[in-house]
């Protein structure tokens, strides 16, 4: 029955987040060491992570989180390099995607290639996904070798260490709080997705 619930997800955000109760240690966890330099809304993921694939491409958790963010807050998405045989190359490639502003184009293709088709075996395979997404080979190569991409890759790695990241997918708010999926409502898919987004909406306005 769950497959029939997915189209309804966007219709369920009618309950005010303010009317719900959010508890530290349940729906979210306060970081022991807040990270002042962290983006207001920060997500870590990996193309090698099956749950990350489910969050993005099946359950649409990420899309629903984006919907509840204030107009002036963007969800920053960083890739981690501690999963998969090409984890570091994937993180570097994600930096290329950010620099070229093609994240939305390449993300579903990379997830599909890794999680479903299992066609990513080399760094050239990653490059081909970008080319198939419409990025020219010359633009990809130039970005891949650029100082900007190398710096962005280092930034992703450093931020993962700063928030003491233990696993993915993970969303951090204001450099102070991490959403705790284990503490969210899990009666059904809709309840989980709604509670996740409502918790983000609550925390983004929390001082």
Tab-separated table of C-alpha atoms in Angstrom:
chain	number	residue	atom	x	y	z
A	1	UNK	CA	0.000	0.000	0.000
A	2	UNK	CA	2.910	2.347	0.573
A	3	UNK	CA	3.331	2.962	-3.135
A	4	UNK	CA	-0.056	4.635	-3.169
A	5	UNK	CA	0.880	6.967	-0.329
A	6	UNK	CA	3.764	8.694	-2.072
A	7	UNK	CA	1.645	11.133	-4.161
A	8	UNK	CA	-0.048	12.272	-0.966
A	9	UNK	CA	3.119	13.334	0.836
A	10	UNK	CA	2.950	16.902	-0.416
A	11	UNK	CA	-0.641	17.208	0.821
A	12	UNK	CA	0.064	16.273	4.387
A	13	UNK	CA	1.920	19.343	5.568
A	14	UNK	CA	-1.220	20.964	6.924
A	15	UNK	CA	-0.508	20.533	10.611
A	16	UNK	CA	1.369	23.439	12.097
A	17	UNK	CA	4.830	22.551	13.314
A	18	UNK	CA	4.250	24.905	16.215
A	19	UNK	CA	1.370	22.754	17.407
A	20	UNK	CA	3.616	19.726	17.811
A	21	UNK	CA	6.114	18.986	20.541
A	22	UNK	CA	9.769	18.538	19.614
A	23	UNK	CA	12.164	17.111	22.163
A	24	UNK	CA	15.945	17.189	22.292
A	25	UNK	CA	17.093	13.584	22.263
A	26	UNK	CA	13.997	12.421	20.433
A	27	UNK	CA	13.209	14.191	17.160
A	28	UNK	CA	16.559	15.982	17.200
A	29	UNK	CA	19.902	15.874	18.966
A	30	UNK	CA	21.866	18.935	20.063
A	31	UNK	CA	25.513	18.859	19.046
A	32	UNK	CA	27.998	18.847	21.900
A	33	UNK	CA	30.130	21.307	19.947
A	34	UNK	CA	28.065	23.678	17.761
A	35	UNK	CA	29.644	24.564	14.421
A	36	UNK	CA	29.197	28.277	13.770
A	37	UNK	CA	30.498	28.000	10.200
A	38	UNK	CA	27.966	25.360	9.161
A	39	UNK	CA	25.237	26.285	6.662
A	40	UNK	CA	21.809	26.861	8.224
A	41	UNK	CA	20.482	23.670	6.647
A	42	UNK	CA	23.114	21.067	5.856
A	43	UNK	CA	22.653	17.562	4.532
A	44	UNK	CA	25.277	14.820	4.191
A	45	UNK	CA	24.736	11.896	1.842
A	46	UNK	CA	26.520	9.336	-0.310
A	47	UNK	CA	25.620	7.849	-3.654
A	48	UNK	CA	26.737	4.522	-2.170
A	49	UNK	CA	24.179	4.792	0.647
A	50	UNK	CA	20.925	2.867	-0.029
A	51	UNK	CA	19.054	4.923	2.589
A	52	UNK	CA	20.222	8.152	0.928
A	53	UNK	CA	18.801	6.857	-2.338
A	54	UNK	CA	15.497	6.065	-0.637
A	55	UNK	CA	15.357	9.494	1.051
A	56	UNK	CA	15.928	11.337	-2.213
A	57	UNK	CA	14.460	9.274	-5.001
A	58	UNK	CA	11.700	7.233	-3.350
A	59	UNK	CA	10.416	8.814	-0.124
A	60	UNK	CA	11.194	12.388	-1.256
A	61	UNK	CA	12.303	13.382	2.246
A	62	UNK	CA	14.813	15.871	0.863
A	63	UNK	CA	12.237	17.547	-1.382
A	64	UNK	CA	9.823	17.957	1.518
A	65	UNK	CA	12.548	19.387	3.738
A	66	UNK	CA	13.296	21.986	1.070
A	67	UNK	CA	9.632	22.974	0.989
A	68	UNK	CA	9.561	23.990	4.661
A	69	UNK	CA	12.760	26.043	4.626
A	70	UNK	CA	12.417	29.842	4.670
A	71	UNK	CA	12.846	31.557	1.323
A	72	UNK	CA	16.294	32.818	2.293
A	73	UNK	CA	17.589	29.410	3.423
A	74	UNK	CA	18.901	26.839	0.976
A	75	UNK	CA	19.607	23.203	1.774
A	76	UNK	CA	23.335	22.678	1.318
A	77	UNK	CA	24.114	19.098	0.319
A	78	UNK	CA	27.561	17.605	0.889
A	79	UNK	CA	28.821	14.200	-0.171
A	80	UNK	CA	30.897	11.987	2.121
A	81	UNK	CA	33.856	9.926	1.005
A	82	UNK	CA	33.864	7.167	3.633
A	83	UNK	CA	31.511	4.878	1.698
A	84	UNK	CA	32.099	2.935	-1.507
A	85	UNK	CA	35.165	2.105	-3.594
A	86	UNK	CA	35.048	5.501	-5.322
A	87	UNK	CA	33.858	7.541	-2.368
A	88	UNK	CA	36.563	10.177	-2.687
A	89	UNK	CA	36.057	10.482	-6.450
A	90	UNK	CA	32.318	10.838	-5.896
A	91	UNK	CA	32.859	13.635	-3.393
A	92	UNK	CA	35.175	15.382	-5.839
A	93	UNK	CA	32.619	14.916	-8.617
A	94	UNK	CA	29.898	16.343	-6.386
A	95	UNK	CA	32.088	19.419	-5.963
A	96	UNK	CA	32.138	19.645	-9.756
A	97	UNK	CA	28.334	19.427	-9.775
A	98	UNK	CA	28.068	22.238	-7.230
A	99	UNK	CA	30.535	24.448	-9.104
A	100	UNK	CA	28.740	23.914	-12.425
A	101	UNK	CA	25.311	24.156	-10.746
A	102	UNK	CA	24.109	20.826	-12.159
A	103	UNK	CA	23.313	19.023	-8.896
A	104	UNK	CA	19.669	18.411	-9.793
A	105	UNK	CA	20.638	17.024	-13.187
A	106	UNK	CA	23.352	14.615	-12.128
A	107	UNK	CA	22.119	13.452	-8.728
A	108	UNK	CA	19.316	11.151	-9.939
A	109	UNK	CA	21.569	9.808	-12.688
A	110	UNK	CA	24.404	9.037	-10.287
A	111	UNK	CA	22.025	7.409	-7.811
A	112	UNK	CA	20.584	5.316	-10.635
A	113	UNK	CA	24.023	4.315	-11.890
A	114	UNK	CA	25.273	3.313	-8.436
A	115	UNK	CA	22.196	1.913	-6.730
A	116	UNK	CA	20.288	0.331	-9.594
A	117	UNK	CA	22.461	-0.232	-12.651
A	118	UNK	CA	25.754	-0.615	-10.748
A	119	UNK	CA	27.663	0.785	-13.702
A	120	UNK	CA	30.071	3.028	-11.802
A	121	UNK	CA	33.383	1.186	-11.730
A	122	UNK	CA	35.910	3.920	-12.508
A	123	UNK	CA	36.306	7.697	-12.322
A	124	UNK	CA	35.636	7.794	-16.081
A	125	UNK	CA	32.224	6.219	-15.466
A	126	UNK	CA	31.376	9.120	-13.157
A	127	UNK	CA	32.574	11.538	-15.829
A	128	UNK	CA	30.325	9.870	-18.407
A	129	UNK	CA	27.284	10.398	-16.199
A	130	UNK	CA	27.971	14.137	-16.233
A	131	UNK	CA	28.391	14.112	-19.993
A	132	UNK	CA	25.104	12.227	-20.378
A	133	UNK	CA	23.512	14.909	-18.208
A	134	UNK	CA	24.564	17.573	-20.701
A	135	UNK	CA	27.878	18.720	-19.229
A	136	UNK	CA	30.590	19.030	-21.866
A	137	UNK	CA	33.702	16.926	-21.390
A	138	UNK	CA	35.875	20.031	-21.472
A	139	UNK	CA	33.811	21.801	-18.789
A	140	UNK	CA	33.901	18.719	-16.590
A	141	UNK	CA	37.641	18.245	-16.944
A	142	UNK	CA	38.352	21.913	-16.328
A	143	UNK	CA	36.208	21.912	-13.198
A	144	UNK	CA	37.633	18.597	-11.972
A	145	UNK	CA	41.165	19.990	-12.085
A	146	UNK	CA	40.292	23.430	-10.739
A	147	UNK	CA	41.412	24.884	-7.438
A	148	UNK	CA	37.794	25.801	-6.659
A	149	UNK	CA	36.676	22.172	-6.804
A	150	UNK	CA	39.631	20.967	-4.774
A	151	UNK	CA	38.809	23.588	-2.132
A	152	UNK	CA	35.126	22.622	-2.109
A	153	UNK	CA	36.008	18.950	-1.717
A	154	UNK	CA	38.205	19.806	1.254
A	155	UNK	CA	35.377	21.911	2.685
A	156	UNK	CA	32.968	18.979	2.523
A	157	UNK	CA	35.455	16.734	4.275
A	158	UNK	CA	36.251	19.313	6.955
A	159	UNK	CA	32.585	20.009	7.680
A	160	UNK	CA	31.874	16.299	8.129
A	161	UNK	CA	34.603	16.227	10.764
A	162	UNK	CA	33.398	19.437	12.390
A	163	UNK	CA	29.896	18.083	13.067
A	164	UNK	CA	31.354	14.698	14.056
A	165	UNK	CA	29.364	12.930	11.360
A	166	UNK	CA	28.732	9.261	12.147
A	167	UNK	CA	26.589	8.187	9.224
A	168	UNK	CA	24.328	9.217	6.361
A	169	UNK	CA	21.816	10.451	5.456
A	170	UNK	CA	22.012	13.213	8.044
A	171	UNK	CA	20.646	16.741	8.245
A	172	UNK	CA	22.028	19.419	10.554
A	173	UNK	CA	20.288	22.691	11.344
A	174	UNK	CA	22.030	25.939	12.310
A	175	UNK	CA	25.192	24.000	13.132
A	176	UNK	CA	23.554	23.081	16.446
A	177	UNK	CA	21.080	20.281	15.860
A	178	UNK	CA	20.910	16.987	13.998
A	179	UNK	CA	17.615	15.414	12.974
A	180	UNK	CA	17.221	12.043	14.693
A	181	UNK	CA	15.304	9.692	12.348
A	182	UNK	CA	15.037	7.026	15.053
A	183	UNK	CA	12.962	9.406	17.172
A	184	UNK	CA	10.513	10.384	14.452
A	185	UNK	CA	7.016	9.021	13.969
A	186	UNK	CA	7.169	5.783	12.036
A	187	UNK	CA	3.541	4.638	11.916
A	188	UNK	CA	3.707	4.948	8.153
A	189	UNK	CA	5.773	6.634	5.470
A	190	UNK	CA	3.678	9.792	5.417
A	191	UNK	CA	3.974	10.292	9.171
A	192	UNK	CA	7.736	9.853	9.035
A	193	UNK	CA	8.229	12.304	6.161
A	194	UNK	CA	5.909	14.888	7.702
A	195	UNK	CA	7.524	14.625	11.141
A	196	UNK	CA	10.971	14.932	9.572
A	197	UNK	CA	10.074	18.119	7.705
A	198	UNK	CA	8.174	19.582	10.668
A	199	UNK	CA	11.203	19.031	12.896
A	200	UNK	CA	13.384	20.870	10.388
A	201	UNK	CA	10.878	23.719	10.255
A	202	UNK	CA	10.855	23.938	14.054
A	203	UNK	CA	14.637	23.911	14.390
A	204	UNK	CA	15.379	26.401	11.622
A	205	UNK	CA	13.636	29.112	13.653
A	206	UNK	CA	15.017	27.949	16.996
A	207	UNK	CA	17.738	30.208	18.400
